[in-house]
mmCIF file of C-alpha atoms in Angstrom:
data_model
loop_
_atom_site.group_PDB
_atom_site.id
_atom_site.type_symbol
_atom_site.label_atom_id
_atom_site.label_comp_id
_atom_site.label_asym_id
_atom_site.label_seq_id
_atom_site.Cartn_x
_atom_site.Cartn_y
_atom_site.Cartn_z
ATOM 1 C CA UNK A 1291 -19.588 -15.032 118.591
ATOM 2 C CA UNK A 1292 -18.629 -15.004 114.891
ATOM 3 C CA UNK A 1293 -18.396 -17.889 112.465
ATOM 4 C CA UNK A 1294 -17.199 -18.675 108.962
ATOM 5 C CA UNK A 1295 -19.803 -18.802 106.148
ATOM 6 C CA UNK A 1296 -20.979 -22.418 105.708
ATOM 7 C CA UNK A 1297 -20.200 -24.686 102.780
ATOM 8 C CA UNK A 1298 -23.324 -25.125 100.624
ATOM 9 C CA UNK A 1299 -22.063 -27.698 98.127
ATOM 10 C CA UNK A 1300 -23.974 -30.535 99.806
ATOM 11 C CA UNK A 1301 -27.306 -28.710 100.021
ATOM 12 C CA UNK A 1302 -30.324 -29.149 97.766
ATOM 13 C CA UNK A 1303 -31.315 -26.186 95.544
ATOM 14 C CA UNK A 1304 -34.558 -24.561 96.678
ATOM 15 C CA UNK A 1305 -36.304 -25.326 93.395
ATOM 16 C CA UNK A 1306 -35.984 -29.028 94.151
ATOM 17 C CA UNK A 1307 -37.845 -28.709 97.446
ATOM 18 C CA UNK A 1308 -41.627 -29.306 97.089
ATOM 19 C CA UNK A 1309 -42.567 -26.848 99.831
ATOM 20 C CA UNK A 1310 -40.560 -24.051 98.245
ATOM 21 C CA UNK A 1311 -42.162 -24.785 94.875
ATOM 22 C CA UNK A 1312 -45.609 -24.520 96.426
ATOM 23 C CA UNK A 1313 -44.670 -21.191 97.999
ATOM 24 C CA UNK A 1314 -43.508 -19.817 94.651
ATOM 25 C CA UNK A 1315 -45.983 -21.330 92.174
ATOM 26 C CA UNK A 1316 -46.370 -18.021 90.352
ATOM 27 C CA UNK A 1317 -42.763 -16.862 90.509
ATOM 28 C CA UNK A 1318 -39.814 -16.554 92.882
ATOM 29 C CA UNK A 1319 -37.436 -13.841 93.922
ATOM 30 C CA UNK A 1320 -40.082 -11.133 94.174
ATOM 31 C CA UNK A 1321 -43.148 -10.138 96.134
ATOM 32 C CA UNK A 1322 -46.269 -11.448 94.462
ATOM 33 C CA UNK A 1323 -49.776 -11.601 95.871
ATOM 34 C CA UNK A 1324 -50.445 -14.457 93.449
ATOM 35 C CA UNK A 1325 -48.228 -16.719 95.556
ATOM 36 C CA UNK A 1326 -50.029 -15.740 98.776
ATOM 37 C CA UNK A 1327 -53.419 -16.377 97.223
ATOM 38 C CA UNK A 1328 -52.406 -19.710 95.708
ATOM 39 C CA UNK A 1329 -51.032 -20.811 99.075
ATOM 40 C CA UNK A 1330 -54.203 -19.804 100.907
ATOM 41 C CA UNK A 1331 -56.584 -21.288 98.349
ATOM 42 C CA UNK A 1332 -54.728 -24.585 98.476
ATOM 43 C CA UNK A 1333 -55.792 -24.634 102.159
ATOM 44 C CA UNK A 1334 -52.291 -24.428 103.588
ATOM 45 C CA UNK A 1335 -53.489 -21.296 105.391
ATOM 46 C CA UNK A 1336 -56.051 -21.037 108.201
ATOM 47 C CA UNK A 1337 -59.680 -20.238 107.496
ATOM 48 C CA UNK A 1338 -59.569 -16.493 107.848
ATOM 49 C CA UNK A 1339 -63.280 -16.280 108.614
ATOM 50 C CA UNK A 1340 -62.651 -18.028 111.943
ATOM 51 C CA UNK A 1341 -59.557 -16.071 112.983
ATOM 52 C CA UNK A 1342 -60.351 -12.423 112.191
ATOM 53 C CA UNK A 1343 -57.904 -11.055 114.749
ATOM 54 C CA UNK A 1344 -55.005 -12.939 113.207
ATOM 55 C CA UNK A 1345 -56.001 -12.135 109.636
ATOM 56 C CA UNK A 1346 -56.855 -8.473 110.116
ATOM 57 C CA UNK A 1347 -53.677 -7.220 108.494
ATOM 58 C CA UNK A 1348 -53.304 -9.895 105.824
ATOM 59 C CA UNK A 1349 -56.379 -9.622 103.595
ATOM 60 C CA UNK A 1350 -54.846 -11.871 100.966
ATOM 61 C CA UNK A 1351 -58.063 -13.638 100.021
ATOM 62 C CA UNK A 1352 -60.147 -10.619 99.049
ATOM 63 C CA UNK A 1353 -61.018 -10.263 95.391
ATOM 64 C CA UNK A 1354 -59.639 -13.611 94.291
ATOM 65 C CA UNK A 1355 -61.394 -16.794 93.297
ATOM 66 C CA UNK A 1356 -60.139 -20.339 92.929
ATOM 67 C CA UNK A 1357 -61.464 -20.464 89.362
ATOM 68 C CA UNK A 1358 -58.874 -17.858 88.341
ATOM 69 C CA UNK A 1359 -56.039 -20.316 88.743
ATOM 70 C CA UNK A 1360 -54.906 -23.378 86.786
ATOM 71 C CA UNK A 1361 -54.860 -26.596 88.755
ATOM 72 C CA UNK A 1362 -52.177 -26.734 91.420
ATOM 73 C CA UNK A 1363 -51.073 -30.159 90.230
ATOM 74 C CA UNK A 1364 -50.302 -28.773 86.791
ATOM 75 C CA UNK A 1365 -48.432 -25.770 88.120
ATOM 76 C CA UNK A 1366 -46.497 -27.976 90.508
ATOM 77 C CA UNK A 1367 -45.616 -30.481 87.765
ATOM 78 C CA UNK A 1368 -44.235 -27.735 85.540
ATOM 79 C CA UNK A 1369 -41.501 -27.061 88.073
ATOM 80 C CA UNK A 1370 -40.289 -30.695 88.150
ATOM 81 C CA UNK A 1371 -39.129 -32.158 84.863
ATOM 82 C CA UNK A 1372 -38.808 -35.717 86.169
ATOM 83 C CA UNK A 1373 -42.259 -35.596 87.782
ATOM 84 C CA UNK A 1374 -41.369 -37.994 90.613
ATOM 85 C CA UNK A 1375 -41.835 -35.529 93.488
ATOM 86 C CA UNK A 1376 -45.288 -35.531 95.061
ATOM 87 C CA UNK A 1377 -47.126 -32.466 96.255
ATOM 88 C CA UNK A 1378 -47.189 -32.306 100.078
ATOM 89 C CA UNK A 1379 -50.444 -32.999 101.856
ATOM 90 C CA UNK A 1380 -52.432 -30.210 103.465
ATOM 91 C CA UNK A 1381 -51.934 -31.573 107.000
ATOM 92 C CA UNK A 1382 -48.165 -31.993 106.657
ATOM 93 C CA UNK A 1383 -45.732 -29.843 108.653
ATOM 94 C CA UNK A 1384 -43.919 -27.394 106.386
ATOM 95 C CA UNK A 1385 -40.386 -28.761 106.608
ATOM 96 C CA UNK A 1386 -37.443 -27.475 104.583
ATOM 97 C CA UNK A 1387 -34.195 -29.232 105.478
ATOM 98 C CA UNK A 1388 -30.797 -29.076 103.823
ATOM 99 C CA UNK A 1389 -31.826 -26.417 101.297
ATOM 100 C CA UNK A 1390 -29.860 -23.531 99.774
ATOM 101 C CA UNK A 1391 -31.862 -20.501 98.628
ATOM 102 C CA UNK A 1392 -30.054 -18.485 95.945
ATOM 103 C CA UNK A 1393 -32.961 -16.125 95.171
ATOM 104 C CA UNK A 1394 -34.572 -13.542 97.477
ATOM 105 C CA UNK A 1395 -37.218 -15.262 99.602
ATOM 106 C CA UNK A 1396 -40.160 -12.891 99.913
ATOM 107 C CA UNK A 1397 -42.940 -14.632 101.843
ATOM 108 C CA UNK A 1398 -44.515 -11.413 103.114
ATOM 109 C CA UNK A 1399 -48.101 -11.890 104.326
ATOM 110 C CA UNK A 1400 -47.979 -15.690 104.049
ATOM 111 C CA UNK A 1401 -50.060 -17.573 106.598
ATOM 112 C CA UNK A 1402 -49.021 -21.069 107.670
ATOM 113 C CA UNK A 1403 -51.531 -23.185 109.569
ATOM 114 C CA UNK A 1404 -49.084 -26.062 110.192
ATOM 115 C CA UNK A 1405 -45.691 -25.991 111.985
ATOM 116 C CA UNK A 1406 -42.895 -24.493 109.875
ATOM 117 C CA UNK A 1407 -39.273 -25.661 110.123
ATOM 118 C CA UNK A 1408 -36.141 -24.494 108.334
ATOM 119 C CA UNK A 1409 -33.223 -26.742 109.305
ATOM 120 C CA UNK A 1410 -29.649 -26.918 107.963
ATOM 121 C CA UNK A 1411 -30.507 -24.239 105.397
ATOM 122 C CA UNK A 1412 -28.564 -21.363 103.843
ATOM 123 C CA UNK A 1413 -30.148 -18.215 102.427
ATOM 124 C CA UNK A 1414 -27.722 -16.504 100.046
ATOM 125 C CA UNK A 1415 -30.154 -13.642 99.350
ATOM 126 C CA UNK A 1416 -32.425 -11.457 101.521
ATOM 127 C CA UNK A 1417 -35.315 -13.106 103.388
ATOM 128 C CA UNK A 1418 -38.629 -11.422 104.206
ATOM 129 C CA UNK A 1419 -41.229 -12.922 106.558
ATOM 130 C CA UNK A 1420 -42.864 -9.560 107.300
ATOM 131 C CA UNK A 1421 -46.559 -9.764 108.319
ATOM 132 C CA UNK A 1422 -46.463 -13.570 108.213
ATOM 133 C CA UNK A 1423 -48.677 -15.709 110.411
ATOM 134 C CA UNK A 1424 -47.138 -18.897 111.818
ATOM 135 C CA UNK A 1425 -50.249 -20.455 113.291
ATOM 136 C CA UNK A 1426 -48.521 -23.508 114.825
ATOM 137 C CA UNK A 1427 -45.031 -22.134 115.403
ATOM 138 C CA UNK A 1428 -41.711 -21.592 113.634
ATOM 139 C CA UNK A 1429 -38.366 -23.371 114.071
ATOM 140 C CA UNK A 1430 -35.092 -22.047 112.646
ATOM 141 C CA UNK A 1431 -32.325 -24.551 113.383
ATOM 142 C CA UNK A 1432 -28.778 -24.290 112.035
ATOM 143 C CA UNK A 1433 -29.821 -21.687 109.467
ATOM 144 C CA UNK A 1434 -27.597 -19.036 107.877
ATOM 145 C CA UNK A 1435 -29.042 -15.767 106.601
ATOM 146 C CA UNK A 1436 -26.190 -14.220 104.651
ATOM 147 C CA UNK A 1437 -28.175 -11.056 103.878
ATOM 148 C CA UNK A 1438 -30.195 -10.945 107.065
ATOM 149 C CA UNK A 1439 -33.772 -11.780 108.066
ATOM 150 C CA UNK A 1440 -36.747 -9.436 108.210
ATOM 151 C CA UNK A 1441 -39.679 -10.804 110.203
ATOM 152 C CA UNK A 1442 -41.405 -7.583 111.180
ATOM 153 C CA UNK A 1443 -45.001 -7.332 112.446
ATOM 154 C CA UNK A 1444 -45.454 -11.090 112.162
ATOM 155 C CA UNK A 1445 -47.584 -13.348 114.332
ATOM 156 C CA UNK A 1446 -46.548 -16.667 115.854
ATOM 157 C CA UNK A 1447 -49.357 -18.520 117.619
ATOM 158 C CA UNK A 1448 -47.087 -21.428 118.574
ATOM 159 C CA UNK A 1449 -43.496 -21.667 119.826
ATOM 160 C CA UNK A 1450 -40.596 -19.835 118.205
ATOM 161 C CA UNK A 1451 -37.208 -21.564 118.224
ATOM 162 C CA UNK A 1452 -34.054 -19.905 116.904
ATOM 163 C CA UNK A 1453 -31.256 -22.409 117.452
ATOM 164 C CA UNK A 1454 -27.759 -21.940 115.985
ATOM 165 C CA UNK A 1455 -28.839 -19.177 113.644
ATOM 166 C CA UNK A 1456 -26.155 -17.033 112.056
ATOM 167 C CA UNK A 1457 -26.545 -13.909 109.982
ATOM 168 C CA UNK A 1458 -24.460 -11.564 107.869
ATOM 169 C CA UNK A 1459 -26.838 -8.644 108.370
ATOM 170 C CA UNK A 1460 -29.606 -7.494 110.699
ATOM 171 C CA UNK A 1461 -32.118 -9.969 112.072
ATOM 172 C CA UNK A 1462 -35.287 -8.021 112.887
ATOM 173 C CA UNK A 1463 -38.442 -9.282 114.567
ATOM 174 C CA UNK A 1464 -39.694 -5.767 115.219
ATOM 175 C CA UNK A 1465 -43.325 -5.670 116.288
ATOM 176 C CA UNK A 1466 -43.753 -9.441 116.118
ATOM 177 C CA UNK A 1467 -46.199 -11.128 118.501
ATOM 178 C CA UNK A 1468 -45.224 -14.555 119.836
ATOM 179 C CA UNK A 1469 -47.920 -16.434 121.736
ATOM 180 C CA UNK A 1470 -45.884 -19.579 122.434
ATOM 181 C CA UNK A 1471 -42.600 -20.116 124.225
ATOM 182 C CA UNK A 1472 -39.426 -18.615 122.760
ATOM 183 C CA UNK A 1473 -36.044 -20.323 122.718
ATOM 184 C CA UNK A 1474 -33.053 -18.468 121.312
ATOM 185 C CA UNK A 1475 -29.573 -19.969 121.595
ATOM 186 C CA UNK A 1476 -26.446 -20.099 119.478
ATOM 187 C CA UNK A 1477 -27.183 -16.905 117.541
ATOM 188 C CA UNK A 1478 -24.009 -15.751 115.801
ATOM 189 C CA UNK A 1479 -22.766 -13.230 113.270
ATOM 190 C CA UNK A 1480 -21.017 -14.374 110.117
ATOM 191 C CA UNK A 1481 -17.334 -13.469 110.337
ATOM 192 C CA UNK A 1482 -16.484 -9.740 110.124
ATOM 193 C CA UNK A 1483 -20.096 -8.543 110.070
ATOM 194 C CA UNK A 1484 -21.903 -6.303 112.526
ATOM 195 C CA UNK A 1485 -25.224 -8.134 112.411
ATOM 196 C CA UNK A 1486 -27.499 -6.801 115.177
ATOM 197 C CA UNK A 1487 -30.621 -8.580 116.368
ATOM 198 C CA UNK A 1488 -33.769 -6.609 117.089
ATOM 199 C CA UNK A 1489 -36.932 -7.482 118.991
ATOM 200 C CA UNK A 1490 -38.032 -3.838 119.121
ATOM 201 C CA UNK A 1491 -41.728 -3.524 120.077
ATOM 202 C CA UNK A 1492 -42.118 -7.327 120.078
ATOM 203 C CA UNK A 1493 -44.698 -8.953 122.332
ATOM 204 C CA UNK A 1494 -43.703 -12.127 124.184
ATOM 205 C CA UNK A 1495 -46.830 -13.795 125.542
ATOM 206 C CA UNK A 1496 -45.133 -17.035 126.620
ATOM 207 C CA UNK A 1497 -41.915 -17.937 128.421
ATOM 208 C CA UNK A 1498 -38.958 -16.229 126.697
ATOM 209 C CA UNK A 1499 -35.700 -18.149 127.057
ATOM 210 C CA UNK A 1500 -32.491 -16.357 126.035
ATOM 211 C CA UNK A 1501 -30.345 -18.092 128.680
ATOM 212 C CA UNK A 1502 -26.679 -18.640 127.772
ATOM 213 C CA UNK A 1503 -27.096 -16.718 124.498
ATOM 214 C CA UNK A 1504 -24.191 -14.567 123.370
ATOM 215 C CA UNK A 1505 -25.287 -11.505 121.431
ATOM 216 C CA UNK A 1506 -22.176 -10.678 119.372
ATOM 217 C CA UNK A 1507 -23.431 -7.243 118.352
ATOM 218 C CA UNK A 1508 -25.882 -4.679 119.636
ATOM 219 C CA UNK A 1509 -29.176 -6.224 120.783
ATOM 220 C CA UNK A 1510 -32.467 -4.309 120.812
ATOM 221 C CA UNK A 1511 -35.470 -5.146 122.996
ATOM 222 C CA UNK A 1512 -36.677 -1.560 123.110
ATOM 223 C CA UNK A 1513 -40.413 -1.247 123.694
ATOM 224 C CA UNK A 1514 -40.896 -5.017 123.970
ATOM 225 C CA UNK A 1515 -43.465 -6.515 126.329
ATOM 226 C CA UNK A 1516 -42.791 -9.720 128.255
ATOM 227 C CA UNK A 1517 -46.077 -11.085 129.614
ATOM 228 C CA UNK A 1518 -44.461 -14.203 131.092
ATOM 229 C CA UNK A 1519 -41.040 -14.968 132.582
ATOM 230 C CA UNK A 1520 -38.019 -13.571 130.744
ATOM 231 C CA UNK A 1521 -34.879 -15.683 131.135
ATOM 232 C CA UNK A 1522 -31.535 -14.085 130.236
ATOM 233 C CA UNK A 1523 -29.400 -15.972 132.765
ATOM 234 C CA UNK A 1524 -25.695 -16.153 131.800
ATOM 235 C CA UNK A 1525 -26.311 -14.332 128.526
ATOM 236 C CA UNK A 1526 -23.577 -12.097 127.111
ATOM 237 C CA UNK A 1527 -24.325 -8.737 125.526
ATOM 238 C CA UNK A 1528 -20.954 -8.184 123.896
ATOM 239 C CA UNK A 1529 -21.653 -4.721 122.441
ATOM 240 C CA UNK A 1530 -24.477 -3.316 124.487
ATOM 241 C CA UNK A 1531 -28.241 -3.746 124.676
ATOM 242 C CA UNK A 1532 -31.340 -1.576 124.762
ATOM 243 C CA UNK A 1533 -34.263 -2.425 127.016
ATOM 244 C CA UNK A 1534 -35.573 1.131 126.765
ATOM 245 C CA UNK A 1535 -39.312 1.302 127.603
ATOM 246 C CA UNK A 1536 -39.468 -2.485 127.903
ATOM 247 C CA UNK A 1537 -42.181 -3.924 130.148
ATOM 248 C CA UNK A 1538 -41.581 -7.049 132.250
ATOM 249 C CA UNK A 1539 -44.901 -8.232 133.686
ATOM 250 C CA UNK A 1540 -43.474 -11.386 135.252
ATOM 251 C CA UNK A 1541 -40.109 -12.318 136.742
ATOM 252 C CA UNK A 1542 -37.017 -11.284 134.760
ATOM 253 C CA UNK A 1543 -33.755 -13.172 135.271
ATOM 254 C CA UNK A 1544 -30.488 -11.393 134.487
ATOM 255 C CA UNK A 1545 -28.368 -13.381 136.927
ATOM 256 C CA UNK A 1546 -24.757 -13.900 135.834
ATOM 257 C CA UNK A 1547 -25.330 -11.871 132.651
ATOM 258 C CA UNK A 1548 -22.369 -10.027 131.141
ATOM 259 C CA UNK A 1549 -23.195 -6.508 129.978
ATOM 260 C CA UNK A 1550 -20.289 -5.153 127.961
ATOM 261 C CA UNK A 1551 -19.771 -1.974 125.949
ATOM 262 C CA UNK A 1552 -16.752 -0.101 124.683
ATOM 263 C CA UNK A 1553 -16.009 2.737 127.090
ATOM 264 C CA UNK A 1554 -17.376 6.090 125.871
ATOM 265 C CA UNK A 1555 -19.310 4.410 123.068
ATOM 266 C CA UNK A 1556 -21.470 6.889 121.158
ATOM 267 C CA UNK A 1557 -24.349 4.615 120.168
ATOM 268 C CA UNK A 1558 -24.131 1.339 122.093
ATOM 269 C CA UNK A 1559 -25.073 1.411 125.751
ATOM 270 C CA UNK A 1560 -26.595 -0.652 128.543
ATOM 271 C CA UNK A 1561 -29.970 1.016 128.354
ATOM 272 C CA UNK A 1562 -32.846 0.327 130.731
ATOM 273 C CA UNK A 1563 -34.322 3.838 130.627
ATOM 274 C CA UNK A 1564 -38.083 4.033 131.252
ATOM 275 C CA UNK A 1565 -38.315 0.234 131.551
ATOM 276 C CA UNK A 1566 -40.829 -1.254 133.989
ATOM 277 C CA UNK A 1567 -40.447 -4.340 136.173
ATOM 278 C CA UNK A 1568 -43.775 -5.405 137.679
ATOM 279 C CA UNK A 1569 -42.221 -8.329 139.575
ATOM 280 C CA UNK A 1570 -38.800 -8.561 141.200
ATOM 281 C CA UNK A 1571 -35.991 -8.922 138.644
ATOM 282 C CA UNK A 1572 -32.624 -10.343 139.602
ATOM 283 C CA UNK A 1573 -29.239 -9.095 138.432
ATOM 284 C CA UNK A 1574 -27.393 -11.273 140.942
ATOM 285 C CA UNK A 1575 -23.763 -11.817 139.873
ATOM 286 C CA UNK A 1576 -24.300 -9.795 136.690
ATOM 287 C CA UNK A 1577 -21.159 -8.130 135.355
ATOM 288 C CA UNK A 1578 -21.113 -4.610 133.912
ATOM 289 C CA UNK A 1579 -18.054 -3.554 131.932
ATOM 290 C CA UNK A 1580 -17.479 -0.249 130.184
ATOM 291 C CA UNK A 1581 -20.313 1.613 131.872
ATOM 292 C CA UNK A 1582 -23.048 1.406 134.471
ATOM 293 C CA UNK A 1583 -26.574 0.550 133.290
ATOM 294 C CA UNK A 1584 -28.724 3.577 132.492
ATOM 295 C CA UNK A 1585 -31.847 3.247 134.638
ATOM 296 C CA UNK A 1586 -33.189 6.791 134.212
ATOM 297 C CA UNK A 1587 -36.970 6.768 134.516
ATOM 298 C CA UNK A 1588 -37.070 2.997 135.088
ATOM 299 C CA UNK A 1589 -39.645 1.571 137.493
ATOM 300 C CA UNK A 1590 -37.955 -1.136 139.554
ATOM 301 C CA UNK A 1591 -39.682 -3.483 141.926
ATOM 302 C CA UNK A 1592 -38.679 -2.827 145.542
ATOM 303 C CA UNK A 1593 -37.188 -6.336 145.804
ATOM 304 C CA UNK A 1594 -34.883 -5.953 142.789
ATOM 305 C CA UNK A 1595 -31.544 -7.738 143.324
ATOM 306 C CA UNK A 1596 -28.167 -6.392 142.120
ATOM 307 C CA UNK A 1597 -24.747 -7.826 142.794
ATOM 308 C CA UNK A 1598 -22.721 -6.347 145.650
ATOM 309 C CA UNK A 1599 -19.376 -7.552 144.287
ATOM 310 C CA UNK A 1600 -17.308 -4.496 143.350
ATOM 311 C CA UNK A 1601 -15.388 -6.542 140.790
ATOM 312 C CA UNK A 1602 -18.543 -6.903 138.689
ATOM 313 C CA UNK A 1603 -19.027 -3.157 138.290
ATOM 314 C CA UNK A 1604 -17.105 -0.777 136.030
ATOM 315 C CA UNK A 1605 -13.774 0.400 137.336
ATOM 316 C CA UNK A 1606 -13.142 4.113 137.705
ATOM 317 C CA UNK A 1607 -10.784 3.952 134.720
ATOM 318 C CA UNK A 1608 -13.649 2.584 132.570
#
């Protein structure tokens, strides 16, 4: 599925959103540890002394003291000339709605203790959530990433929702751990782009729901681990998918999925090599076009179900 780039004329500039201002108190458009520290010291981040496992790879509080910073109220006020926008409260969900981001958004290593939502937003520049901690979950709803999204090696202790997300470049959640349920639907590529989506080496600890999702370009789940049920029912992999070395520890549902590749494709395949299914998966009524799935070295449960309908398998001419 491809879409036209959205109109942004009705959206609010990021610098007029109080949450964005708090995230960029010491500068925007670049990586700065000052922003991470200010965010944490303002107590928008969890107490790292009580969650050492989650904070092991952040370390943003070491060597910094609150006395090194001007008051947050003063820094916040400097960004708003009219002064009529209040600073959000510590217990408030981090909600950014109807915002256009024209500068690179580098929130690497940020830790959010409250739920985070981006809704009806457009990112004109690259976005980096690498090594972030979303302690109460992340929602991306009707969001456009024109230059892609990098969310590598992040942690999400709550649910992850990616609803009606579109991108003009790669969306990567490589190595990300998601403890809550996952819902991904409506993912699309901006018109005439080849935006892949990657969950390479991701760890899904809760129910993962990709049902009815169309992946317009190559999708990568290589090396991922699904601890709970994995639901791909009626999904469409329009240009191939890699589940190489993927581990399914619970039931995996691929019923009525469409697996499609261009015949004799060099790089895009239907790849299940060395994957492991610890409970019976179902491929009932799944359709394979272009090529048969590569199951070399895969460990399949003895009650695995495949379709017996010849029409759903590649033709000899494919």
